[in-house]
C-alpha cells in the first residue's frame, strides 16, 4: 500500500485502527511506536494522516488557514444511503458552529460570544455545581459502592451544560436522551444495522434543538449562552446566523457535556489507580487545581481532533497535499517526551501540566475550558472530603468506540460506609 503522496505505507501504519480496543483503552500507548519512529503516517484504514508529536500538532493548531477545522464535526465513518435518507427526512442540517468554522467568519463570532465565559460570569454557576455534586453524593454515600458515571458524573455535567446554554427546565430530560447519539454519529463507527437507529436519534435531537431554540427566542432576556447569542444576533445578524444558532443548540450540549463527564471519570480512575497520590490529594486539597490539569494531560477526554489541509504544505518534513485529512492525536502529544519530562509519569505537581493540548490550542482553543476545570475541581473537592476512603472496584473498563471522545462507560468504586468521615464528625 502507498500513501496519497506515493510513499510505501509501513506495516504499523497499515494496521492502525482507532476503533480497536487498543486505541480505546490507551490512545497514547497505542501510537507510541509512531511518536518514537514514524510521527506522521498515513492510515489507509481511516484515510487520514495521523500526527502524533507535540510540536507538529501545535504547529497545525497554530495555522487555522492552512489547516482548516471545517472537518471537525464531519462523520468520520460515512453512513449508508438508508441512514442518510433518515437524517434528511428530519431536515438535519448541522453546519458550522465555532469549532468547525473557518476564518474570516470564525473570529468575529468567537469574540461576540465570549463574555459568558469570563471568570466572573462563570462564578455564578459555581453554587449550582457544588449543590448538584453534594446532593448526588448524598444519594449513595451510605451504600458503600457506586458507579460514579451512571450515578453522578454523566448527569451533572449535562445538567450544568443545559443550564449554561439556558435550556428551560422542562426540556432538559428530552435533550438528555438524545445527546449520546450525536457522538456515535460523528466520531464512531456504528454497524450498518445501528446506523439507522442512530440517524433517527440524531434527527430527533436536531428537531428538538430547533424547537427549544424557538422557545428561547420568545424570551431572549432569560439567562443562558444561547439567549446571549440570540441577543447578539439582533445586533450582528451576519456574525451570529440562524444556522449557527441551531447547530450550536445541538453541538453545544455535546461540547459541554460529554467532554466534562468523561474528563472527570478519567481523572477519578487515574487518581484511584495511584492510591498514594489520591491520599496526598485528600490530605492537601490545595493540590486539586494542578491535579486536574495533570489528569487532563495524562488521560484527557478528547483523544484526537481533526483538521483539513487547504494548500500543499509540509509538517515535520512530511509533504501533505491540499485535501489531506488529519487526525491530530492530542493525547499522544500529551505524552511526548520532547515536551513533558518523564511524560508517562502521573505527577500532580508537574509544573507544565497545563501545556497539554486536550483543549486544543490557538484561535479555536476550547472556550469552555474554565467551566470544565471548575466542575472537575468541585467534584474532586467533594470526593476528597467525603469519600477519601474510596477505592476502585475490580472491573474491566469499556469505551464507546470512536476516535475522539474518551471516557469509561462505567466507573465502579467502593468504600466502607461505617468509615465515612461525616459519621465520625457529624
Ligand atoms: C472547542 C475540548 C469542555 C465549549 C474545543 C476543542 C477541544 C475541546 C479539543 C477544539 C479546540 C481546537 O480546535 O483548537 C474540550 C474538553 C472539555 C471541554 C476536553 C472538558 C474537559 C467544554 C465546555 C464547553 C465547551 C464545558 C462549554 C460550553 C467549547 C467551544 C469550542 C470548544 C464553544 C469552540 C471554540 C472555537 O472554535 O472557537 N473544546 N472541551 N467545551 N469547546 Fe470545549
Short mmCIF file of C-alpha atoms in Angstrom, two decimals, residues 175-411:
data_model
loop_
_atom_site.label_atom_id
_atom_site.label_comp_id
_atom_site.label_asym_id
_atom_site.label_seq_id
_atom_site.Cartn_x
_atom_site.Cartn_y
_atom_site.Cartn_z
CA UNK A 175 -32.36 16.68 25.32
CA UNK A 176 -30.51 14.46 27.80
CA UNK A 177 -31.78 11.37 25.98
CA UNK A 178 -30.70 12.46 22.53
CA UNK A 179 -27.23 13.74 23.18
CA UNK A 180 -25.24 10.49 23.17
CA UNK A 181 -26.38 9.57 19.64
CA UNK A 182 -24.50 12.56 18.28
CA UNK A 183 -21.12 11.22 19.46
CA UNK A 184 -21.63 7.88 17.77
CA UNK A 185 -22.91 9.63 14.66
CA UNK A 186 -19.88 11.91 14.42
CA UNK A 187 -16.86 10.09 15.79
CA UNK A 188 -17.93 6.46 15.93
CA UNK A 189 -18.23 3.53 13.60
CA UNK A 190 -21.81 2.31 14.03
CA UNK A 191 -22.53 -1.00 12.33
CA UNK A 192 -24.81 -0.71 9.29
CA UNK A 193 -27.75 -2.08 11.31
CA UNK A 194 -27.14 0.53 14.05
CA UNK A 195 -26.76 3.44 11.66
CA UNK A 196 -30.46 3.84 11.03
CA UNK A 197 -31.35 3.90 14.73
CA UNK A 198 -28.57 6.42 15.36
CA UNK A 199 -29.85 8.54 12.47
CA UNK A 200 -33.36 8.63 13.98
CA UNK A 201 -31.98 9.71 17.34
CA UNK A 202 -29.79 12.40 15.77
CA UNK A 203 -32.70 13.59 13.60
CA UNK A 204 -34.93 13.86 16.68
CA UNK A 205 -32.19 15.69 18.56
CA UNK A 206 -31.88 18.16 15.68
CA UNK A 207 -35.61 18.87 15.52
CA UNK A 208 -35.96 19.15 19.26
CA UNK A 209 -33.00 21.51 19.46
CA UNK A 210 -34.78 23.68 16.89
CA UNK A 211 -37.96 23.75 18.99
CA UNK A 212 -36.08 24.70 22.13
CA UNK A 213 -34.32 27.46 20.23
CA UNK A 214 -37.68 28.84 19.06
CA UNK A 215 -38.86 28.87 22.64
CA UNK A 216 -35.71 30.73 23.70
CA UNK A 217 -36.34 33.34 21.04
CA UNK A 218 -39.65 34.15 22.78
CA UNK A 219 -37.76 35.06 25.96
CA UNK A 220 -34.39 36.39 24.85
CA UNK A 221 -33.66 38.12 28.14
CA UNK A 222 -33.54 34.88 30.10
CA UNK A 223 -30.07 33.84 31.30
CA UNK A 224 -28.06 31.46 29.11
CA UNK A 225 -25.39 31.40 26.43
CA UNK A 226 -27.94 30.69 23.70
CA UNK A 227 -30.08 33.67 24.74
CA UNK A 228 -26.90 35.74 24.77
CA UNK A 229 -26.33 34.59 21.17
CA UNK A 230 -29.94 35.44 20.26
CA UNK A 231 -29.44 38.98 21.61
CA UNK A 232 -26.14 39.31 19.71
CA UNK A 233 -27.87 38.17 16.54
CA UNK A 234 -30.13 41.22 16.71
CA UNK A 235 -27.03 43.45 16.66
CA UNK A 236 -24.91 41.43 14.22
CA UNK A 237 -27.12 39.11 12.17
CA UNK A 238 -24.31 38.41 9.70
CA UNK A 239 -22.00 37.23 12.51
CA UNK A 240 -24.45 35.19 14.59
CA UNK A 241 -26.52 33.43 11.91
CA UNK A 242 -29.65 31.26 12.25
CA UNK A 243 -27.70 28.25 11.05
CA UNK A 244 -25.08 28.88 13.72
CA UNK A 245 -27.69 29.10 16.50
CA UNK A 246 -29.49 25.91 15.52
CA UNK A 247 -26.24 23.97 15.04
CA UNK A 248 -24.81 25.24 18.32
CA UNK A 249 -28.00 24.39 20.18
CA UNK A 250 -27.17 20.77 19.37
CA UNK A 251 -23.38 20.72 19.24
CA UNK A 252 -23.05 22.88 22.35
CA UNK A 253 -24.71 20.31 24.56
CA UNK A 254 -22.24 17.67 23.45
CA UNK A 255 -19.25 20.02 23.65
CA UNK A 256 -20.01 20.91 27.23
CA UNK A 257 -21.42 17.63 28.47
CA UNK A 258 -19.58 14.52 27.35
CA UNK A 259 -16.16 16.11 27.37
CA UNK A 260 -16.51 17.10 31.01
CA UNK A 261 -18.26 13.92 32.17
CA UNK A 262 -15.56 11.80 30.54
CA UNK A 263 -12.74 14.01 31.81
CA UNK A 264 -13.92 13.62 35.40
CA UNK A 265 -14.37 9.85 35.08
CA UNK A 266 -10.88 9.56 33.58
CA UNK A 267 -9.47 11.71 36.38
CA UNK A 268 -11.06 9.77 39.24
CA UNK A 269 -9.97 6.48 37.64
CA UNK A 270 -6.40 7.69 37.24
CA UNK A 271 -6.23 9.05 40.79
CA UNK A 272 -7.60 5.86 42.34
CA UNK A 273 -5.16 3.81 40.28
CA UNK A 274 -2.48 5.76 42.18
CA UNK A 275 -3.64 5.37 45.81
CA UNK A 276 -0.61 7.19 47.16
CA UNK A 277 -1.41 10.24 45.03
CA UNK A 278 -5.08 10.02 45.98
CA UNK A 279 -4.14 10.06 49.65
CA UNK A 280 -1.91 13.10 49.17
CA UNK A 281 -4.75 14.89 47.43
CA UNK A 282 -7.15 14.08 50.27
CA UNK A 283 -4.66 15.42 52.77
CA UNK A 284 -3.95 18.59 50.80
CA UNK A 285 -6.90 19.69 48.62
CA UNK A 286 -4.82 22.72 47.62
CA UNK A 287 -3.22 20.36 45.11
CA UNK A 288 -6.55 19.84 43.31
CA UNK A 289 -6.26 22.53 40.59
CA UNK A 290 -2.91 21.26 39.31
CA UNK A 291 -4.04 17.65 39.75
CA UNK A 292 -6.99 18.39 37.46
CA UNK A 293 -4.60 19.79 34.86
CA UNK A 294 -2.33 16.75 35.13
CA UNK A 295 -5.30 14.38 34.80
CA UNK A 296 -6.45 16.22 31.69
CA UNK A 297 -2.91 15.94 30.29
CA UNK A 298 -2.26 12.32 31.21
CA UNK A 299 -5.68 10.87 30.46
CA UNK A 300 -7.80 13.51 28.77
CA UNK A 301 -11.33 13.11 27.46
CA UNK A 302 -10.56 14.26 23.92
CA UNK A 303 -8.05 11.81 22.45
CA UNK A 304 -7.71 13.31 18.97
CA UNK A 305 -9.06 16.14 16.86
CA UNK A 306 -9.24 16.84 13.12
CA UNK A 307 -8.12 19.34 10.51
CA UNK A 308 -8.31 19.57 6.70
CA UNK A 309 -5.27 20.70 4.67
CA UNK A 310 -6.24 23.59 2.37
CA UNK A 311 -2.99 24.02 0.38
CA UNK A 312 0.05 21.83 -0.34
CA UNK A 313 2.23 22.05 2.74
CA UNK A 314 4.64 20.20 5.00
CA UNK A 315 4.50 19.23 8.66
CA UNK A 316 7.59 17.84 10.35
CA UNK A 317 9.21 17.37 6.95
CA UNK A 318 6.33 15.29 5.54
CA UNK A 319 4.55 16.54 2.40
CA UNK A 320 0.81 16.94 2.89
CA UNK A 321 -1.12 17.77 -0.28
CA UNK A 322 -4.17 20.04 -0.28
CA UNK A 323 -7.23 17.99 0.64
CA UNK A 324 -5.40 15.75 3.14
CA UNK A 325 -7.41 14.94 6.22
CA UNK A 326 -5.55 14.99 9.51
CA UNK A 327 -6.17 13.12 12.74
CA UNK A 328 -4.13 15.02 15.30
CA UNK A 329 -3.69 12.76 18.28
CA UNK A 330 -3.53 15.31 21.09
CA UNK A 331 -3.44 12.56 23.72
CA UNK A 332 -0.17 11.40 22.14
CA UNK A 333 1.24 14.93 22.12
CA UNK A 334 0.49 14.99 25.86
CA UNK A 335 2.84 12.03 26.31
CA UNK A 336 5.63 13.39 24.14
CA UNK A 337 8.96 13.17 26.00
CA UNK A 338 10.24 16.11 23.98
CA UNK A 339 7.81 18.37 25.81
CA UNK A 340 6.96 16.63 29.10
CA UNK A 341 9.83 15.09 31.01
CA UNK A 342 9.07 11.54 32.13
CA UNK A 343 5.85 12.01 30.17
CA UNK A 344 4.14 8.78 31.22
CA UNK A 345 4.61 9.56 34.90
CA UNK A 346 1.46 10.80 36.62
CA UNK A 347 2.74 13.76 38.64
CA UNK A 348 0.15 16.09 40.14
CA UNK A 349 2.90 18.63 40.91
CA UNK A 350 4.16 18.77 37.30
CA UNK A 351 4.84 22.43 36.59
CA UNK A 352 3.99 22.42 32.88
CA UNK A 353 0.91 20.15 33.10
CA UNK A 354 -1.27 22.92 31.65
CA UNK A 355 0.74 22.87 28.41
CA UNK A 356 -1.36 19.86 27.40
CA UNK A 357 -3.31 20.05 24.13
CA UNK A 358 -6.52 18.40 25.33
CA UNK A 359 -8.39 21.72 24.99
CA UNK A 360 -6.77 22.37 21.61
CA UNK A 361 -4.62 25.42 21.06
CA UNK A 362 -4.72 28.79 19.33
CA UNK A 363 -7.70 30.52 17.81
CA UNK A 364 -10.13 27.64 18.37
CA UNK A 365 -8.96 26.65 21.81
CA UNK A 366 -11.84 25.40 23.94
CA UNK A 367 -13.96 28.32 25.12
CA UNK A 368 -15.44 26.23 27.93
CA UNK A 369 -12.15 25.11 29.47
CA UNK A 370 -12.62 27.13 32.66
CA UNK A 371 -16.14 25.85 33.14
CA UNK A 372 -14.83 22.30 32.74
CA UNK A 373 -11.98 22.95 35.17
CA UNK A 374 -14.37 24.44 37.71
CA UNK A 375 -16.67 21.42 37.56
CA UNK A 376 -13.81 18.96 37.85
CA UNK A 377 -12.30 20.80 40.79
CA UNK A 378 -15.61 20.85 42.64
CA UNK A 379 -16.17 17.13 42.03
CA UNK A 380 -12.70 16.34 43.37
CA UNK A 381 -13.20 18.63 46.36
CA UNK A 382 -16.39 16.79 47.27
CA UNK A 383 -14.86 13.34 46.70
CA UNK A 384 -11.67 14.01 48.66
CA UNK A 385 -13.65 15.43 51.57
CA UNK A 386 -16.47 12.92 51.74
CA UNK A 387 -15.05 9.75 50.19
CA UNK A 388 -11.30 9.82 50.90
CA UNK A 389 -11.51 6.08 51.64
CA UNK A 390 -12.94 5.06 48.26
CA UNK A 391 -11.05 2.68 46.00
CA UNK A 392 -11.55 1.23 42.55
CA UNK A 393 -13.59 -1.96 42.35
CA UNK A 394 -12.37 -4.89 40.25
CA UNK A 395 -13.64 -4.19 36.73
CA UNK A 396 -12.77 -4.04 33.07
CA UNK A 397 -13.27 -0.60 31.56
CA UNK A 398 -15.22 -0.21 28.33
CA UNK A 399 -15.31 2.77 25.98
CA UNK A 400 -17.71 3.84 23.21
CA UNK A 401 -15.59 3.07 20.12
CA UNK A 402 -14.72 6.38 18.46
CA UNK A 403 -11.65 8.42 17.60
CA UNK A 404 -12.16 11.44 19.80
CA UNK A 405 -14.36 11.41 22.88
CA UNK A 406 -12.99 9.08 25.51
CA UNK A 407 -14.06 8.03 28.99
CA UNK A 408 -15.04 4.78 30.73
CA UNK A 409 -18.72 3.89 30.36
CA UNK A 410 -18.79 2.79 34.00
CA UNK A 411 -16.60 3.53 36.98
#
